[in-house]
XYZ file of C-alpha atoms in Angstrom:
291
model
C -0.012 0.042 0.057
C 1.277 3.592 -0.865
C 1.497 5.887 2.023
C -1.713 8.098 2.638
C -1.155 11.947 2.362
C 0.649 13.502 5.105
C -1.736 14.334 8.200
C -4.130 11.394 7.437
C -4.714 8.744 9.974
C -5.586 5.164 9.015
C -8.157 3.289 11.031
C -10.434 0.289 10.959
C -13.936 -0.353 12.025
C -15.259 -4.018 12.816
C -18.717 -4.847 11.839
C -20.551 -8.133 11.705
C -19.811 -8.834 8.087
C -15.996 -7.740 8.217
C -13.575 -4.998 8.541
C -13.774 -1.370 6.984
C -10.399 0.519 6.604
C -10.923 4.263 6.339
C -8.865 7.176 6.497
C -9.350 10.674 8.604
C -8.025 13.944 8.074
C -8.542 17.438 9.469
C -9.603 18.236 13.030
C -12.219 20.890 12.534
C -14.977 21.989 10.238
C -17.841 20.525 8.402
C -17.719 16.822 7.893
C -16.996 15.498 4.104
C -17.142 11.904 3.177
C -15.539 10.643 -0.081
C -16.572 7.419 -1.503
C -14.709 5.702 -4.192
C -15.886 3.710 -7.157
C -16.254 0.037 -7.583
C -14.095 -2.488 -9.531
C -10.490 -1.653 -9.539
C -10.668 1.556 -7.008
C -10.013 2.222 -3.317
C -9.919 5.313 -1.121
C -6.389 6.094 -2.137
C -6.492 5.466 -5.875
C -9.681 8.084 -6.106
C -8.988 10.618 -3.362
C -5.205 10.867 -2.739
C -5.197 14.517 -3.955
C -8.615 15.531 -2.627
C -7.959 14.867 0.998
C -5.314 17.327 1.514
C -7.374 20.003 -0.382
C -10.093 19.682 2.133
C -8.414 18.871 5.263
C -7.258 22.335 6.262
C -11.065 23.313 6.962
C -12.847 20.098 6.893
C -13.105 16.942 8.805
C -12.602 14.437 5.937
C -13.590 10.767 6.120
C -12.568 8.332 3.464
C -13.479 4.640 3.489
C -12.264 1.633 1.499
C -15.647 -0.027 0.309
C -16.051 -3.683 1.189
C -13.459 -5.774 -0.686
C -11.526 -3.114 -1.890
C -8.143 -1.673 -0.583
C -7.824 -2.658 3.262
C -11.560 -3.785 3.463
C -10.899 -7.153 1.910
C -12.517 -9.353 4.932
C -15.997 -9.069 4.155
C -18.705 -11.729 3.697
C -22.062 -11.325 1.706
C -22.726 -9.418 -1.337
C -22.089 -5.719 -1.356
C -24.989 -4.260 -3.541
C -26.716 -0.871 -3.218
C -28.445 -1.235 -0.029
C -25.539 -2.825 1.716
C -23.278 0.271 0.796
C -26.026 2.606 2.031
C -26.117 0.658 5.304
C -22.279 0.835 5.661
C -22.492 4.644 5.011
C -24.925 4.824 7.851
C -22.758 2.802 10.296
C -19.588 4.612 9.493
C -21.363 8.185 10.106
C -22.710 6.809 13.517
C -19.401 5.441 14.288
C -17.801 8.817 13.487
C -20.221 10.845 15.406
C -21.198 12.686 12.281
C -24.943 13.608 12.020
C -24.593 15.377 8.759
C -22.125 15.385 6.023
C -21.328 16.268 2.569
C -21.280 13.218 0.536
C -18.963 12.952 -2.576
C -19.220 9.748 -4.656
C -17.500 8.510 -7.723
C -19.134 6.025 -10.215
C -20.642 3.077 -7.960
C -19.828 5.423 -4.854
C -22.120 7.996 -6.429
C -24.823 5.588 -6.619
C -24.357 4.658 -2.801
C -24.311 8.451 -1.781
C -27.421 9.148 -3.935
C -29.202 6.138 -2.413
C -28.283 7.073 0.926
C -29.362 10.643 0.491
C -32.960 9.741 -0.811
C -33.268 7.296 2.249
C -31.772 9.430 4.828
C -32.130 13.145 3.569
C -31.636 14.707 7.183
C -28.024 13.346 7.068
C -26.835 14.751 3.873
C -25.750 18.505 3.947
C -24.505 18.339 0.361
C -24.215 15.941 -2.322
C -21.402 15.733 -5.060
C -21.800 13.055 -7.813
C -18.774 12.494 -9.934
C -19.530 10.484 -13.113
C -22.133 8.666 -11.012
C -23.643 5.264 -11.425
C -27.409 4.436 -10.830
C -28.565 7.366 -12.872
C -29.842 5.966 -15.938
C -32.542 3.585 -17.435
C -30.296 1.706 -19.692
C -26.576 1.488 -20.728
C -25.091 1.053 -24.023
C -25.041 -2.781 -24.829
C -27.469 -3.548 -21.988
C -28.091 -7.182 -22.962
C -24.408 -8.096 -23.949
C -23.259 -6.511 -20.574
C -25.780 -8.545 -18.675
C -24.654 -11.640 -20.236
C -20.977 -10.846 -19.788
C -21.450 -10.476 -16.142
C -23.590 -13.655 -15.838
C -20.913 -15.555 -17.312
C -18.575 -14.911 -14.552
C -15.620 -15.361 -16.821
C -14.802 -11.769 -18.370
C -14.175 -10.122 -15.046
C -11.586 -12.648 -13.858
C -10.066 -12.743 -17.151
C -9.556 -9.041 -17.529
C -8.239 -8.679 -14.235
C -5.625 -11.479 -14.944
C -4.571 -9.549 -18.199
C -4.569 -6.107 -16.697
C -2.141 -7.186 -13.752
C 0.523 -8.981 -16.245
C 2.571 -5.973 -16.490
C 2.668 -1.998 -16.145
C 2.108 -2.013 -19.909
C -1.170 -3.931 -19.849
C -2.350 -2.164 -16.647
C -1.596 1.226 -18.478
C -3.748 0.032 -21.670
C -6.550 -1.133 -19.178
C -6.671 2.516 -17.717
C -6.309 4.201 -21.113
C -9.371 2.136 -22.478
C -11.770 2.664 -19.538
C -11.144 5.460 -17.064
C -8.304 7.936 -18.297
C -8.542 10.014 -21.303
C -4.764 10.804 -21.723
C -2.720 8.798 -19.391
C 0.435 10.560 -20.456
C -0.828 13.825 -19.145
C -1.317 12.421 -15.604
C 1.373 13.900 -13.464
C 1.812 11.319 -11.078
C 0.968 8.276 -13.431
C 3.808 5.999 -12.255
C 2.345 6.177 -8.513
C -1.116 5.650 -10.134
C -0.062 2.499 -11.717
C 1.454 1.234 -8.608
C -1.804 1.650 -6.760
C -3.899 0.215 -9.409
C -1.465 -2.820 -9.867
C -1.666 -3.406 -5.951
C -5.344 -3.192 -6.056
C -5.419 -5.757 -8.916
C -3.504 -8.120 -7.136
C -6.040 -8.363 -4.486
C -8.876 -8.908 -6.414
C -10.263 -11.805 -8.652
C -12.440 -9.515 -10.993
C -12.746 -6.202 -12.360
C -16.514 -6.286 -11.764
C -18.098 -5.362 -8.396
C -21.193 -6.911 -6.775
C -23.183 -3.662 -7.581
C -22.814 -4.066 -11.265
C -24.235 -7.824 -10.829
C -27.043 -6.422 -9.070
C -27.627 -3.180 -11.186
C -27.376 -4.507 -14.579
C -30.631 -6.164 -15.823
C -31.034 -7.899 -19.264
C -33.296 -5.202 -20.611
C -32.855 -2.120 -18.322
C -30.927 -0.936 -15.105
C -32.176 -2.424 -11.757
C -30.600 0.288 -9.824
C -31.870 3.689 -11.257
C -32.202 6.589 -8.926
C -33.069 8.977 -11.916
C -36.833 8.920 -11.308
C -36.565 10.054 -7.709
C -33.883 12.756 -8.007
C -36.496 15.423 -7.886
C -36.710 14.647 -4.072
C -33.123 15.706 -3.365
C -33.226 19.018 -1.355
C -29.596 19.365 -0.216
C -27.249 21.600 -2.359
C -25.935 19.302 -5.201
C -23.234 19.602 -7.720
C -22.462 16.916 -10.590
C -18.935 16.715 -11.986
C -17.947 14.858 -15.196
C -15.104 14.467 -17.534
C -16.046 15.547 -21.024
C -14.248 12.439 -22.532
C -15.658 9.841 -20.205
C -16.138 6.537 -22.079
C -17.559 4.663 -19.124
C -20.419 6.845 -18.169
C -21.555 9.281 -21.049
C -21.681 12.900 -20.117
C -25.303 13.055 -20.760
C -26.072 10.987 -17.762
C -24.804 13.928 -15.578
C -26.590 16.353 -17.832
C -29.858 14.654 -17.564
C -29.549 14.235 -13.603
C -28.759 17.779 -13.432
C -31.898 18.758 -15.175
C -34.012 16.861 -12.558
C -32.236 17.609 -9.112
C -33.567 21.089 -8.077
C -31.051 23.841 -7.960
C -28.197 21.719 -9.012
C -25.236 22.610 -11.182
C -23.122 20.607 -13.550
C -19.265 21.226 -13.882
C -17.562 19.540 -17.008
C -13.750 18.989 -17.000
C -12.474 19.010 -20.555
C -9.987 16.496 -21.962
C -10.716 14.238 -18.895
C -12.140 10.753 -18.581
C -13.964 8.805 -15.868
C -11.061 9.484 -13.429
C -11.155 13.352 -14.160
C -10.288 13.694 -10.339
C -6.896 11.946 -10.842
C -6.379 13.568 -14.419
C -7.225 16.990 -13.603
C -6.959 17.159 -9.706
C -6.396 20.842 -9.466
C -9.338 21.661 -11.514
C -11.620 18.968 -9.662
C -10.464 20.319 -6.292
C -11.385 23.967 -7.194
C -14.653 22.957 -8.366
C -15.328 21.013 -5.194
C -14.046 23.918 -2.891
C -16.065 26.325 -4.693
C -19.151 24.286 -4.097
C -18.440 23.880 -0.594
C -17.630 27.696 -0.033
C -20.882 28.720 -1.902
C -23.202 26.764 0.529
C -22.373 23.084 -0.015
C -21.851 22.496 3.759
C -23.943 22.274 7.075
């Protein structure tokens, strides 16, 4: 594991289903929770550059979702409701009644569902190329069949961790628009390779649950008009995993929300353009996305 940012503490929480590793930073100010994506991701892969940008005036909490990073020891499926419950447990453990919730991809679906179920606990919502916001995905039936085969996910994982070259190609075809422009690409490759070595598949439990044969089984879009907390959506213009139009449509539904598009950035816009991403996030917080 690569070291977390200076000033971050690494802690663990024990629950009946297993152990959750999380990071804390900052000692004062409003609480903000950063939730990473599914598949090959973890807290440090997603939020390494965001934690120090917030910790000066926020209490920052950053969990590894079950079976990611340091939260490998977990029994049972980790679908939408399980992730929502884990967020509730963690907020209670941290003594946090209300927090700004930031979620990437699958993590975006987790914080959206949590906000809809527990609106009094979300003081703000930031969705980064979020999952769970569309009726259908491109190639719905082929994706459903591929997931049900239980072969593709492990095969892709085995190929991606063969070498740094294959790992880089995996990132460039899925989550990065221009890997050569990522300032800390070598560190990112180290982090992703370490995560790949600890997993058997590039597909998360959430995907198996969410993708139906004809439509998405997890879809918050029809309920988004119930979100009342300040909300911002951030999306990379060149995202090949979640089309930009998904966030455009969601922003039209959530009352008073705004959409920030980062040009020449892919699904991991927060790692490709951390300066622009953090500036957008801080602008949102300074403008009222705080308790």
